[in-house]
CSV table of C-alpha atoms in Angstrom, one decimal:
chain,number,residue,atom,x,y,z
A,6,MET,CA,-176.5,-80.7,-135.0
A,7,LYS,CA,-175.6,-80.3,-138.8
A,8,LYS,CA,-172.0,-81.9,-138.3
A,9,VAL,CA,-170.2,-78.5,-139.2
A,10,LEU,CA,-167.7,-79.9,-141.4
A,11,SER,CA,-169.7,-80.3,-143.7
A,12,LEU,CA,-166.1,-83.4,-145.8
A,13,LEU,CA,-168.7,-86.3,-147.1
A,14,LEU,CA,-169.4,-85.0,-150.3
A,15,CYS,CA,-166.6,-82.9,-150.5
A,16,LEU,CA,-165.3,-87.1,-151.0
A,17,LEU,CA,-167.5,-87.2,-154.0
A,18,MET,CA,-165.7,-85.0,-155.8
A,19,ALA,CA,-162.6,-84.6,-158.0
A,20,ALA,CA,-160.4,-82.8,-156.4
A,21,PRO,CA,-158.9,-80.7,-158.6
A,22,SER,CA,-155.7,-78.7,-157.4
A,23,VAL,CA,-156.6,-75.2,-158.3
A,24,VAL,CA,-159.5,-73.5,-157.9
A,25,SER,CA,-162.5,-73.7,-160.4
A,26,CYS,CA,-165.1,-71.3,-158.7
A,27,GLN,CA,-168.8,-70.8,-160.9
A,28,ASP,CA,-170.7,-67.4,-160.7
A,29,GLY,CA,-173.3,-68.7,-158.7
A,30,ALA,CA,-174.3,-64.7,-157.5
A,31,ALA,CA,-175.6,-61.6,-158.7
A,32,ASP,CA,-173.2,-58.2,-159.7
A,33,ASN,CA,-172.7,-56.3,-156.7
A,34,SER,CA,-170.4,-54.3,-157.7
A,35,THR,CA,-169.4,-51.0,-156.7
A,36,GLU,CA,-165.9,-48.8,-157.2
A,37,ASN,CA,-163.9,-50.8,-154.7
A,38,THR,CA,-165.4,-54.1,-157.0
A,39,PRO,CA,-161.8,-56.1,-158.4
A,40,LYS,CA,-162.2,-56.2,-162.7
A,41,GLU,CA,-164.3,-58.9,-163.9
A,42,THR,CA,-164.0,-59.9,-167.7
A,43,GLY,CA,-165.8,-62.4,-169.9
A,44,ASP,CA,-169.4,-62.3,-170.4
A,45,LYS,CA,-172.4,-64.3,-168.2
A,46,GLU,CA,-173.7,-66.5,-170.6
A,47,THR,CA,-170.2,-68.3,-170.6
A,48,THR,CA,-170.3,-68.7,-166.5
A,49,GLU,CA,-173.6,-69.6,-166.1
A,50,THR,CA,-173.2,-72.4,-168.9
A,51,ALA,CA,-170.9,-73.6,-166.7
A,52,GLU,CA,-172.9,-73.9,-163.0
A,53,GLU,CA,-176.0,-76.5,-166.0
A,54,ALA,CA,-172.0,-78.0,-166.5
A,55,GLN,CA,-172.1,-79.5,-162.4
A,56,THR,CA,-173.4,-82.4,-162.2
A,57,GLU,CA,-176.0,-82.8,-159.0
A,58,ASN,CA,-172.4,-84.0,-156.5
A,59,GLU,CA,-170.8,-80.6,-156.8
A,60,VAL,CA,-171.0,-77.5,-154.6
A,61,VAL,CA,-170.2,-74.5,-156.4
A,62,CYS,CA,-169.2,-71.0,-154.5
A,63,GLY,CA,-170.2,-67.7,-156.0
A,64,VAL,CA,-167.2,-65.5,-156.7
A,65,PRO,CA,-166.5,-65.7,-160.3
A,66,ASP,CA,-164.4,-67.1,-162.6
A,67,THR,CA,-163.9,-63.5,-164.9
A,68,LEU,CA,-163.2,-61.9,-161.0
A,69,THR,CA,-159.4,-61.1,-160.5
A,70,LEU,CA,-157.2,-58.7,-158.2
A,71,GLN,CA,-154.8,-57.4,-160.6
A,72,GLY,CA,-151.8,-58.1,-159.6
A,73,GLU,CA,-152.9,-56.8,-155.5
A,74,THR,CA,-151.1,-57.7,-152.0
A,75,VAL,CA,-153.4,-59.2,-149.8
A,76,SER,CA,-152.0,-59.0,-146.3
A,77,VAL,CA,-152.6,-61.7,-143.5
A,78,LEU,CA,-152.3,-60.7,-140.0
A,79,ASN,CA,-152.1,-64.3,-138.1
A,80,TYR,CA,-149.4,-66.0,-135.4
A,81,ASP,CA,-147.7,-68.8,-135.1
A,82,TYR,CA,-147.9,-70.2,-131.7
A,83,LYS,CA,-144.6,-72.5,-133.0
A,84,LYS,CA,-142.7,-70.1,-129.4
A,85,ASP,CA,-145.0,-72.0,-127.1
A,86,PRO,CA,-144.7,-75.3,-126.9
A,87,ASN,CA,-147.8,-76.7,-125.6
A,88,PHE,CA,-149.5,-75.3,-128.8
A,89,VAL,CA,-149.1,-75.8,-132.3
A,90,ASN,CA,-151.5,-74.1,-134.8
A,91,PHE,CA,-151.8,-74.3,-138.0
A,92,LEU,CA,-150.0,-71.7,-139.9
A,93,ILE,CA,-151.5,-70.2,-143.0
A,94,ALA,CA,-148.2,-69.0,-143.5
A,95,THR,CA,-146.2,-71.5,-144.6
A,96,GLU,CA,-142.9,-71.2,-147.0
A,97,GLU,CA,-142.4,-73.6,-149.2
A,98,PHE,CA,-143.3,-77.1,-148.7
A,99,THR,CA,-141.3,-80.0,-145.9
A,100,GLY,CA,-143.1,-83.1,-146.8
A,101,GLU,CA,-145.7,-82.4,-144.3
A,102,THR,CA,-149.0,-83.2,-144.9
A,103,LEU,CA,-150.8,-79.7,-144.1
A,104,ASN,CA,-148.0,-77.9,-145.1
A,105,ASP,CA,-147.8,-78.9,-148.7
A,106,ALA,CA,-151.7,-78.8,-148.6
A,107,VAL,CA,-151.8,-75.4,-147.6
A,108,HIS,CA,-148.9,-74.3,-149.5
A,109,ASN,CA,-150.3,-75.5,-152.8
A,110,ALA,CA,-153.4,-73.9,-151.4
A,111,ASN,CA,-152.4,-70.5,-151.3
A,112,ASN,CA,-150.4,-71.3,-154.6
A,113,ALA,CA,-153.6,-71.5,-156.4
A,114,LEU,CA,-154.8,-69.5,-154.6
A,115,MET,CA,-153.4,-66.2,-155.6
A,116,GLU,CA,-152.0,-67.6,-158.7
A,117,ASP,CA,-155.8,-68.2,-159.5
A,118,MET,CA,-157.1,-64.2,-158.4
A,119,ASP,CA,-153.6,-63.3,-159.4
A,120,PHE,CA,-152.3,-61.8,-156.0
A,121,THR,CA,-149.9,-62.4,-153.8
A,122,TYR,CA,-150.2,-62.6,-150.0
A,123,GLU,CA,-147.8,-61.1,-147.2
A,124,PHE,CA,-147.9,-62.4,-143.5
A,125,ILE,CA,-147.6,-60.5,-140.3
A,126,GLU,CA,-146.7,-62.0,-137.9
A,127,ASN,CA,-148.0,-61.0,-134.9
A,128,GLY,CA,-146.5,-61.3,-131.9
A,129,GLY,CA,-148.4,-62.8,-130.0
A,130,ASP,CA,-151.2,-59.6,-129.8
A,131,GLU,CA,-153.3,-59.5,-131.9
A,132,ASN,CA,-155.8,-56.5,-130.3
A,133,ASN,CA,-152.9,-54.0,-130.1
A,134,ASN,CA,-152.8,-54.7,-134.1
A,135,ILE,CA,-155.7,-54.0,-134.7
A,136,ILE,CA,-155.7,-51.8,-131.8
A,137,GLN,CA,-153.4,-49.4,-132.8
A,138,ALA,CA,-154.2,-49.5,-137.3
A,139,VAL,CA,-157.9,-49.0,-136.6
A,140,THR,CA,-156.8,-45.7,-134.5
A,141,ALA,CA,-154.4,-43.8,-136.9
A,142,GLY,CA,-157.0,-44.8,-139.0
A,143,ASP,CA,-153.4,-48.0,-141.4
A,144,ASP,CA,-155.2,-49.8,-143.6
A,145,ILE,CA,-152.6,-52.2,-143.2
A,146,TYR,CA,-154.5,-55.3,-142.7
A,147,ASP,CA,-156.9,-57.1,-145.5
A,148,ILE,CA,-157.2,-60.6,-143.6
A,149,VAL,CA,-156.6,-61.2,-139.7
A,150,TYR,CA,-156.5,-65.2,-138.4
A,151,GLY,CA,-157.3,-64.3,-134.7
A,152,THR,CA,-157.2,-66.1,-131.6
A,153,GLN,CA,-160.9,-66.7,-130.6
A,154,PHE,CA,-160.8,-65.2,-127.3
A,155,GLN,CA,-159.1,-62.3,-128.0
A,156,VAL,CA,-160.4,-60.9,-131.5
A,157,SER,CA,-164.3,-61.3,-129.8
A,158,THR,CA,-163.6,-58.5,-127.3
A,159,LEU,CA,-163.1,-56.3,-130.5
A,160,VAL,CA,-166.9,-55.8,-130.9
A,161,SER,CA,-167.7,-54.1,-128.7
A,162,ARG,CA,-164.7,-51.6,-129.5
A,163,ASN,CA,-166.1,-51.5,-133.2
A,164,MET,CA,-162.3,-52.5,-135.1
A,165,LEU,CA,-164.5,-55.4,-136.7
A,166,ALA,CA,-166.1,-55.1,-140.0
A,167,ASN,CA,-169.4,-56.6,-140.4
A,168,LEU,CA,-168.9,-59.6,-143.4
A,169,ASN,CA,-172.5,-60.3,-143.8
A,170,ALA,CA,-172.6,-61.8,-147.1
A,171,SER,CA,-176.6,-59.9,-147.9
A,172,GLU,CA,-175.0,-56.8,-147.6
A,173,GLY,CA,-173.0,-57.2,-150.4
A,174,GLY,CA,-169.8,-59.4,-149.9
A,175,TYR,CA,-169.2,-62.7,-151.5
A,176,VAL,CA,-168.4,-65.0,-148.3
A,177,ASP,CA,-172.1,-66.9,-148.6
A,178,ILE,CA,-171.8,-69.2,-144.8
A,179,GLU,CA,-174.5,-71.5,-146.3
A,180,LYS,CA,-172.1,-73.5,-148.7
A,181,PRO,CA,-170.4,-76.8,-146.8
A,182,TRP,CA,-167.1,-74.7,-146.8
A,183,TRP,CA,-168.7,-72.6,-143.9
A,184,TYR,CA,-169.3,-73.2,-140.8
A,185,SER,CA,-172.9,-71.8,-140.2
A,186,GLU,CA,-173.7,-73.2,-136.7
A,187,TYR,CA,-170.0,-71.5,-135.3
A,188,ILE,CA,-170.7,-68.7,-137.0
A,189,ALA,CA,-174.5,-68.7,-136.1
A,190,GLU,CA,-172.9,-68.7,-132.1
A,191,SER,CA,-170.8,-65.6,-132.9
A,192,THR,CA,-173.7,-63.6,-134.0
A,193,VAL,CA,-177.3,-61.6,-132.0
A,194,ASP,CA,-179.6,-61.2,-135.4
A,195,ASP,CA,-178.9,-62.4,-139.4
A,196,THR,CA,-177.1,-58.7,-140.1
A,197,HIS,CA,-174.0,-58.2,-138.2
A,198,THR,CA,-171.8,-61.3,-138.5
A,199,TYR,CA,-168.2,-59.9,-137.2
A,200,PHE,CA,-166.2,-63.3,-138.0
A,201,LEU,CA,-166.0,-66.5,-140.1
A,202,ALA,CA,-165.6,-69.6,-139.5
A,203,GLY,CA,-164.7,-72.8,-141.6
A,204,ASP,CA,-162.8,-75.2,-143.5
A,205,LEU,CA,-159.7,-72.6,-144.6
A,206,SER,CA,-159.1,-72.4,-140.9
A,207,PRO,CA,-158.1,-76.3,-139.6
A,208,ASP,CA,-157.8,-75.0,-136.3
A,209,ILE,CA,-161.1,-75.2,-135.4
A,210,MET,CA,-161.3,-78.9,-136.3
A,211,ARG,CA,-158.0,-78.9,-134.5
A,212,MET,CA,-158.4,-77.5,-131.9
A,213,SER,CA,-161.4,-79.1,-130.5
A,214,SER,CA,-162.0,-81.4,-128.1
A,215,MET,CA,-161.5,-85.3,-127.4
A,216,MET,CA,-160.3,-87.8,-125.5
A,217,LEU,CA,-157.1,-90.0,-125.3
A,218,LEU,CA,-157.8,-94.1,-124.5
A,219,ASN,CA,-154.9,-96.4,-123.8
A,220,MET,CA,-155.5,-99.1,-125.4
A,221,ASP,CA,-153.1,-101.4,-124.2
A,222,PHE,CA,-153.5,-100.0,-120.8
A,223,LEU,CA,-156.8,-100.8,-120.7
A,224,VAL,CA,-156.3,-104.5,-121.6
A,225,ASN,CA,-152.9,-104.6,-119.2
A,226,ASN,CA,-155.1,-103.8,-117.0
A,227,GLY,CA,-158.3,-106.5,-118.4
A,228,GLY,CA,-159.9,-103.9,-120.2
A,229,ASN,CA,-161.7,-104.6,-123.7
A,230,VAL,CA,-161.7,-101.5,-126.1
A,231,ASN,CA,-165.2,-102.8,-128.4
A,232,ASP,CA,-167.1,-103.1,-125.1
A,233,VAL,CA,-165.9,-98.9,-124.7
A,234,TYR,CA,-166.8,-98.9,-128.1
A,235,ASN,CA,-170.0,-100.4,-127.6
A,236,THR,CA,-170.6,-97.8,-125.4
A,237,VAL,CA,-169.8,-95.1,-127.1
A,238,LEU,CA,-171.2,-96.2,-130.2
A,239,ALA,CA,-174.5,-96.6,-128.0
A,240,GLY,CA,-174.7,-93.3,-126.7
A,241,GLU,CA,-174.4,-94.5,-123.8
A,242,TRP,CA,-170.5,-93.5,-123.4
A,243,THR,CA,-171.7,-90.7,-120.0
A,244,TYR,CA,-169.9,-89.8,-116.2
A,245,ASP,CA,-171.1,-93.1,-114.4
A,246,GLU,CA,-169.6,-95.3,-117.8
A,247,MET,CA,-166.1,-92.5,-118.1
A,248,SER,CA,-166.0,-93.3,-113.3
A,249,ALA,CA,-166.9,-96.5,-113.9
A,250,LEU,CA,-163.7,-97.3,-116.4
A,251,ALA,CA,-161.4,-95.0,-114.8
A,252,GLY,CA,-161.9,-94.3,-111.2
A,253,GLU,CA,-160.0,-96.8,-109.7
A,254,VAL,CA,-157.2,-96.9,-111.5
A,255,TYR,CA,-154.4,-95.9,-109.7
A,256,ILE,CA,-151.3,-97.9,-108.3
A,257,ASP,CA,-148.9,-96.0,-106.4
A,258,SER,CA,-146.0,-96.5,-109.2
A,259,ASP,CA,-142.4,-95.0,-107.2
A,260,GLY,CA,-143.9,-97.3,-104.0
A,261,ASP,CA,-142.8,-94.0,-101.6
A,262,SER,CA,-147.1,-93.8,-100.5
A,263,GLN,CA,-147.5,-90.4,-101.9
A,264,ARG,CA,-149.8,-89.8,-105.5
A,265,THR,CA,-147.2,-88.2,-107.6
A,266,TYR,CA,-146.4,-87.7,-111.5
A,267,ALA,CA,-144.7,-91.0,-110.9
A,268,ASP,CA,-147.5,-92.7,-110.3
A,269,THR,CA,-149.5,-94.3,-112.3
A,270,PHE,CA,-153.9,-92.9,-112.6
A,271,GLY,CA,-156.8,-94.0,-114.5
A,272,PHE,CA,-157.4,-90.2,-115.1
A,273,ALA,CA,-155.1,-87.0,-115.4
A,274,SER,CA,-155.5,-83.5,-116.6
A,275,TYR,CA,-153.3,-80.0,-116.3
A,276,THR,CA,-155.7,-78.0,-116.9
A,277,ARG,CA,-158.4,-76.0,-115.3
A,278,SER,CA,-159.7,-75.7,-118.8
A,279,ASP,CA,-160.7,-80.1,-119.1
A,280,VAL,CA,-163.8,-77.5,-116.9
A,281,ASP,CA,-165.0,-75.6,-120.4
A,282,HIS,CA,-164.8,-78.8,-122.9
A,283,PHE,CA,-166.4,-81.2,-119.9
A,284,MET,CA,-169.6,-78.4,-120.1
A,285,ALA,CA,-169.7,-78.5,-124.3
A,286,ALA,CA,-169.7,-82.4,-124.0
A,287,ALA,CA,-172.2,-83.1,-120.8
A,288,GLY,CA,-174.9,-80.5,-122.8
A,289,VAL,CA,-174.6,-77.7,-119.7
A,290,ARG,CA,-175.2,-73.6,-121.8
A,291,VAL,CA,-175.2,-70.5,-120.7
A,292,CYS,CA,-177.6,-69.2,-123.2
A,293,SER,CA,-181.1,-70.1,-125.1
A,294,ARG,CA,-181.8,-67.6,-127.6
A,295,ASP,CA,-185.4,-66.1,-127.6
A,296,ALA,CA,-188.1,-66.5,-130.2
A,297,GLU,CA,-186.4,-63.3,-132.1
A,298,GLY,CA,-182.9,-64.4,-131.8
A,299,LEU,CA,-181.3,-62.7,-129.0
A,300,PRO,CA,-179.8,-64.5,-126.1
A,301,TYR,CA,-180.2,-64.6,-123.3
A,302,LEU,CA,-179.2,-66.3,-120.1
A,303,THR,CA,-180.5,-70.1,-119.2
A,304,PHE,CA,-177.3,-71.1,-117.2
A,305,ASN,CA,-177.8,-71.2,-114.1
A,306,ASN,CA,-181.1,-75.4,-114.5
A,307,GLU,CA,-180.5,-78.2,-112.8
A,308,THR,CA,-178.6,-80.4,-116.1
A,309,THR,CA,-176.0,-77.4,-114.8
A,310,ILE,CA,-176.0,-78.3,-111.2
A,311,THR,CA,-176.0,-81.5,-111.5
A,312,PHE,CA,-172.5,-81.1,-114.5
A,313,VAL,CA,-171.1,-79.5,-111.3
A,314,GLU,CA,-171.0,-82.3,-108.4
A,315,LYS,CA,-170.4,-85.2,-110.5
A,316,LEU,CA,-167.5,-82.7,-112.1
A,317,ILE,CA,-165.9,-81.9,-109.2
A,318,ASP,CA,-166.6,-85.8,-108.2
A,319,PHE,CA,-164.8,-87.6,-110.3
A,320,LEU,CA,-161.7,-85.2,-110.5
A,321,TRP,CA,-160.8,-84.4,-106.9
A,322,ASN,CA,-163.1,-87.4,-104.9
A,323,LYS,CA,-161.8,-90.7,-107.1
A,324,GLU,CA,-159.1,-93.0,-106.3
A,325,GLY,CA,-157.4,-92.9,-109.6
A,326,SER,CA,-157.9,-89.4,-110.4
A,327,TYR,CA,-154.7,-86.8,-110.6
A,328,TYR,CA,-155.0,-82.3,-111.0
A,329,VAL,CA,-152.5,-80.9,-111.2
A,330,GLU,CA,-151.4,-77.3,-113.1
A,331,GLY,CA,-149.1,-77.7,-115.2
A,332,LEU,CA,-148.6,-81.5,-114.8
A,333,PRO,CA,-147.2,-83.0,-118.7
A,334,THR,CA,-150.4,-84.8,-118.7
A,335,LEU,CA,-148.7,-86.0,-122.5
A,336,ASN,CA,-145.7,-87.6,-120.8
A,337,MET,CA,-147.6,-89.6,-118.5
A,338,MET,CA,-150.0,-91.1,-122.5
A,339,MET,CA,-146.6,-91.2,-123.7
A,340,ASN,CA,-144.6,-93.6,-120.5
A,341,ASN,CA,-147.9,-95.8,-120.2
A,342,GLN,CA,-149.4,-94.2,-116.9
A,343,VAL,CA,-152.3,-92.8,-117.7
A,344,LEU,CA,-155.7,-94.8,-119.3
A,345,LEU,CA,-157.8,-91.2,-120.0
A,346,LEU,CA,-156.5,-87.5,-120.9
A,347,ASN,CA,-158.6,-84.4,-121.5
A,348,GLU,CA,-157.3,-83.7,-125.1
A,349,LYS,CA,-157.4,-81.1,-128.5
A,350,PHE,CA,-156.9,-82.5,-131.1
A,351,PHE,CA,-153.4,-80.9,-132.0
A,352,ARG,CA,-152.3,-83.0,-130.0
A,353,LEU,CA,-151.8,-86.2,-131.8
A,354,ASP,CA,-149.2,-84.3,-133.8
A,355,SER,CA,-146.3,-85.5,-130.8
A,356,LEU,CA,-147.4,-88.7,-130.2
A,357,ARG,CA,-147.6,-89.2,-133.7
A,358,GLU,CA,-144.1,-90.6,-133.0
A,359,SER,CA,-144.4,-92.3,-130.2
A,360,ASP,CA,-145.1,-96.1,-129.3
A,361,VAL,CA,-148.1,-95.0,-127.5
A,362,ASN,CA,-150.9,-97.4,-128.6
A,363,TYR,CA,-154.0,-94.8,-129.0
A,364,THR,CA,-157.6,-94.5,-129.4
A,365,VAL,CA,-159.7,-91.3,-129.4
A,366,ILE,CA,-164.0,-91.4,-127.8
A,367,PRO,CA,-165.6,-88.8,-127.2
A,368,LEU,CA,-166.2,-87.0,-123.8
A,369,PRO,CA,-168.9,-88.3,-122.2
A,370,LYS,CA,-172.2,-87.0,-122.2
A,371,ILE,CA,-174.5,-86.0,-118.1
A,372,ASP,CA,-176.3,-89.1,-119.4
A,373,THR,CA,-178.2,-90.5,-121.5
A,374,THR,CA,-181.0,-87.9,-122.3
A,375,ILE,CA,-178.5,-85.8,-124.2
A,376,GLU,CA,-178.7,-87.0,-127.6
A,377,ASN,CA,-175.4,-86.3,-129.2
A,378,TYR,CA,-171.8,-85.8,-128.4
A,379,SER,CA,-170.4,-82.7,-128.8
A,380,SER,CA,-166.9,-82.2,-129.2
A,381,LEU,CA,-165.4,-78.1,-127.8
A,382,ALA,CA,-163.3,-75.6,-130.7
A,383,HIS,CA,-161.3,-74.4,-127.8
A,384,ASP,CA,-161.2,-70.8,-127.6
A,385,ILE,CA,-157.4,-70.1,-128.6
A,386,SER,CA,-159.6,-71.3,-132.4
A,387,LEU,CA,-158.3,-69.8,-135.2
A,388,ILE,CA,-161.2,-67.2,-136.6
A,389,ILE,CA,-161.6,-65.3,-139.4
A,390,CYS,CA,-162.2,-61.5,-139.1
A,391,ILE,CA,-161.8,-58.0,-141.1
A,392,PRO,CA,-161.1,-54.6,-139.2
A,393,SER,CA,-163.3,-51.8,-139.3
A,394,ILE,CA,-160.7,-49.7,-141.1
A,395,SER,CA,-160.8,-51.7,-144.0
A,396,ALA,CA,-161.3,-50.2,-147.2
A,397,ASN,CA,-161.5,-53.2,-149.6
A,398,VAL,CA,-163.3,-55.4,-147.4
A,399,LYS,CA,-165.8,-56.5,-150.1
A,400,ASN,CA,-162.5,-58.1,-152.5
A,401,THR,CA,-161.7,-59.7,-149.3
A,402,THR,CA,-164.7,-61.3,-149.1
A,403,ALA,CA,-163.9,-62.7,-152.4
A,404,VAL,CA,-160.4,-64.0,-151.4
A,405,LEU,CA,-162.3,-65.2,-148.3
A,406,GLU,CA,-165.2,-67.3,-150.1
A,407,LYS,CA,-162.5,-69.2,-152.6
A,408,MET,CA,-159.8,-69.8,-150.5
A,409,ALA,CA,-162.6,-71.7,-148.1
A,410,TYR,CA,-163.8,-73.7,-150.8
A,411,GLN,CA,-160.1,-73.7,-151.8
A,412,TYR,CA,-159.8,-75.6,-148.4
A,413,TYR,CA,-162.3,-77.9,-148.7
A,414,LYS,CA,-161.5,-79.5,-151.3
A,415,ASP,CA,-157.7,-80.0,-151.3
A,416,VAL,CA,-156.3,-79.2,-147.5
A,417,MET,CA,-159.4,-80.2,-144.8
A,418,PRO,CA,-159.4,-84.1,-146.2
A,419,GLN,CA,-155.8,-84.3,-146.6
A,420,TYR,CA,-156.4,-82.8,-143.1
A,421,TYR,CA,-160.2,-85.4,-141.6
A,422,GLU,CA,-159.4,-88.5,-144.4
A,423,VAL,CA,-155.5,-88.5,-144.8
A,424,ILE,CA,-153.7,-87.5,-140.9
A,425,LEU,CA,-156.5,-88.5,-138.5
A,426,LYS,CA,-157.6,-91.2,-140.2
A,427,LEU,CA,-154.8,-92.6,-141.7
A,428,LYS,CA,-150.5,-91.1,-140.0
A,429,TYR,CA,-152.1,-90.8,-136.9
A,430,ARG,CA,-154.9,-94.1,-136.7
A,431,ARG,CA,-153.4,-96.8,-134.5
A,432,ASP,CA,-156.6,-99.1,-134.4
A,433,SER,CA,-158.1,-100.1,-138.0
A,434,SER,CA,-161.3,-100.7,-136.3
A,435,ASP,CA,-164.6,-99.8,-138.1
A,436,ALA,CA,-165.5,-98.3,-134.8
A,437,ALA,CA,-162.8,-97.1,-134.9
A,438,LEU,CA,-163.7,-95.0,-137.5
A,439,GLN,CA,-167.0,-94.6,-137.0
A,440,ILE,CA,-166.6,-92.9,-133.8
A,441,LEU,CA,-164.1,-89.8,-135.0
A,442,ASP,CA,-166.4,-88.9,-137.1
A,443,LEU,CA,-169.2,-89.6,-134.4
A,444,ILE,CA,-166.6,-86.4,-132.8
A,445,HIS,CA,-166.1,-84.9,-136.1
A,446,ALA,CA,-170.4,-84.5,-136.4
A,447,GLY,CA,-170.8,-82.9,-132.6
A,448,LEU,CA,-167.6,-79.8,-133.0
A,449,THR,CA,-169.4,-76.8,-132.0
A,450,THR,CA,-169.1,-73.9,-129.9
A,451,ASP,CA,-172.0,-71.2,-127.8
A,452,PHE,CA,-172.4,-68.2,-127.9
A,453,GLY,CA,-171.2,-67.9,-124.0
A,454,TYR,CA,-168.4,-69.0,-124.8
A,455,PHE,CA,-167.0,-67.2,-127.4
A,456,TYR,CA,-167.5,-64.1,-125.6
A,457,ASN,CA,-167.3,-65.4,-122.4
A,458,GLN,CA,-165.0,-62.4,-121.9
A,459,GLY,CA,-168.3,-59.6,-122.5
A,460,ILE,CA,-170.1,-62.2,-120.1
A,461,GLY,CA,-168.5,-61.5,-116.7
A,462,ASN,CA,-165.9,-64.2,-117.6
A,463,ILE,CA,-168.6,-66.5,-116.7
A,464,TYR,CA,-166.3,-69.9,-118.4
A,465,TRP,CA,-163.3,-68.6,-116.4
A,466,HIS,CA,-165.4,-68.9,-113.3
A,467,MET,CA,-166.7,-72.2,-113.5
A,468,ARG,CA,-163.0,-73.1,-114.3
A,469,ASP,CA,-162.3,-72.0,-110.9
A,470,LEU,CA,-165.3,-73.1,-109.1
A,471,ILE,CA,-164.3,-76.9,-111.0
A,472,GLY,CA,-160.6,-76.6,-110.6
A,473,VAL,CA,-159.6,-74.9,-107.8
A,474,GLU,CA,-162.4,-74.5,-105.1
A,475,LYS,CA,-163.8,-77.9,-106.0
A,476,ASN,CA,-167.0,-76.1,-104.9
A,477,MET,CA,-170.5,-78.1,-105.4
A,478,ASN,CA,-173.2,-75.1,-104.0
A,479,PHE,CA,-172.7,-73.9,-108.4
A,480,ALA,CA,-176.4,-71.9,-107.8
A,481,SER,CA,-175.3,-69.8,-104.6
A,482,ARG,CA,-172.1,-68.7,-106.0
A,483,TYR,CA,-174.3,-67.7,-109.5
A,484,LYS,CA,-176.9,-65.5,-107.8
A,485,ARG,CA,-174.0,-63.6,-106.2
A,486,LYS,CA,-173.0,-62.6,-110.1
A,487,GLU,CA,-175.8,-63.2,-111.8
A,488,ARG,CA,-176.1,-59.2,-111.9
A,489,THR,CA,-173.4,-58.8,-113.1
A,490,TYR,CA,-174.0,-61.4,-116.1
A,491,THR,CA,-176.7,-59.8,-117.0
A,492,GLN,CA,-175.7,-56.3,-117.4
A,493,SER,CA,-172.9,-57.6,-119.0
A,494,LEU,CA,-174.7,-59.9,-121.2
A,495,GLU,CA,-176.8,-56.6,-122.4
A,496,THR,CA,-174.7,-54.1,-123.2
A,497,LEU,CA,-172.7,-57.2,-125.4
A,498,ILE,CA,-175.7,-57.4,-127.7
A,499,GLU,CA,-175.9,-54.2,-127.2
A,500,ALA,CA,-172.9,-53.0,-129.5
A,501,LEU,CA,-172.8,-56.6,-131.5
A,502,THR,CA,-176.1,-54.8,-133.4
A,503,ASN,CA,-174.7,-51.2,-133.1
A,504,ALA,CA,-171.1,-51.5,-135.0
A,505,GLU,CA,-170.1,-51.5,-138.9
A,506,ASN,CA,-172.2,-52.6,-142.0
A,507,ILE,CA,-170.0,-53.7,-144.3
A,508,ASP,CA,-170.9,-50.9,-146.4
A,509,SER,CA,-169.5,-48.1,-144.1
A,510,ALA,CA,-166.8,-50.3,-143.5
A,511,ALA,CA,-166.0,-50.5,-147.3
A,512,GLU,CA,-166.7,-45.9,-148.2
């Protein structure tokens, strides 16, 4: 899969502290288009001056919102200790690298485009906020930063504007600051785009999956981290390798002859949602695309059946595996009680002050026939959408395009190159960096995962099948629910292709 977080180009560019976006698009002015000043010849000359390695965005430098307010509905997860999400609503400089990069980017963008952000906390219930606003005809939110599993359900209720760039907006998803393949997974055709994902939401990377490997634990038990690295880099990190590494590692640490949180394990898990991430890494997909690009169910196949058997065997039949819902597994890692954890990058925030000597590796493939490692962005990732009631969709897409460009240049390099590769890094080897880049390159989502609730909660059923019931008879279970899944998918596709387009939403 094409690398969806395009930072290499970014690192080759000089990164100015303010936005410098040149006009690379045709004039699509409407009644709602903000005022532009200057002449086209000057803009074209500036474009020609760009070097071969630089990328420009298509919003004119001369475009201004003339002091308007841009309202952003967003959610702060800080009230939930299990989730520490990216905050666009930074209040001040704190000395924290990501916060300060976002604060700088926001201030530079507001000054450049002459507007003021208004951040509105949604209280963890963005859907009801949007539904109430649209139903009442209240145009009060310009941009929504919404959790994927929630806002993805709003399309079928005609609550979201179609953001497809071909309809007159400024968003150009072919630019490297947008995750074009991620966005494509949320669509069914080329004319209906309701969600955006890109560098303007670092949460997508922060909520993506990897495995934590406790290097001290490994060495103390006779292992060698370079052997693990070599296996990963050779493309041979599979379920069989994971089982060989961690499946038999168990110590009754408190001597009570009971397998409890006080003991030491090769692998531990605290949530059945780990199943989602293991599925993606194994190459399991709910849907494929037909010749017209429309999704259809291909879930019931040999890859899925093999995956179910292997994961159940690893979770439930291996002495070294320990799964209890709600288990504080990160504490176990910090106490050197576990060798491997399936985790997400945001959890590294909690490890930065710990003494644990960890490294990061990808989740395993089902076998070596899978070409690349995959890292699934969890369904609580913050993605971007605009309510269908909005009268300023085109203006808002201009803000989003410049915002994504600014974050591409000044925010994501701070997160990826400074925080992940320097501040959080415990292993200075080239191999460790190569593996981080492999995980980064494999960041993905899946139409079936993105619209899980619209396809009969198909992923949640897999969580229960594997994480609760330990039921290896996937094919039989699937057949009982196949009609529900099929009918739900048909209804979803119809909804995704019949909602408002950007022109009607802006009228």
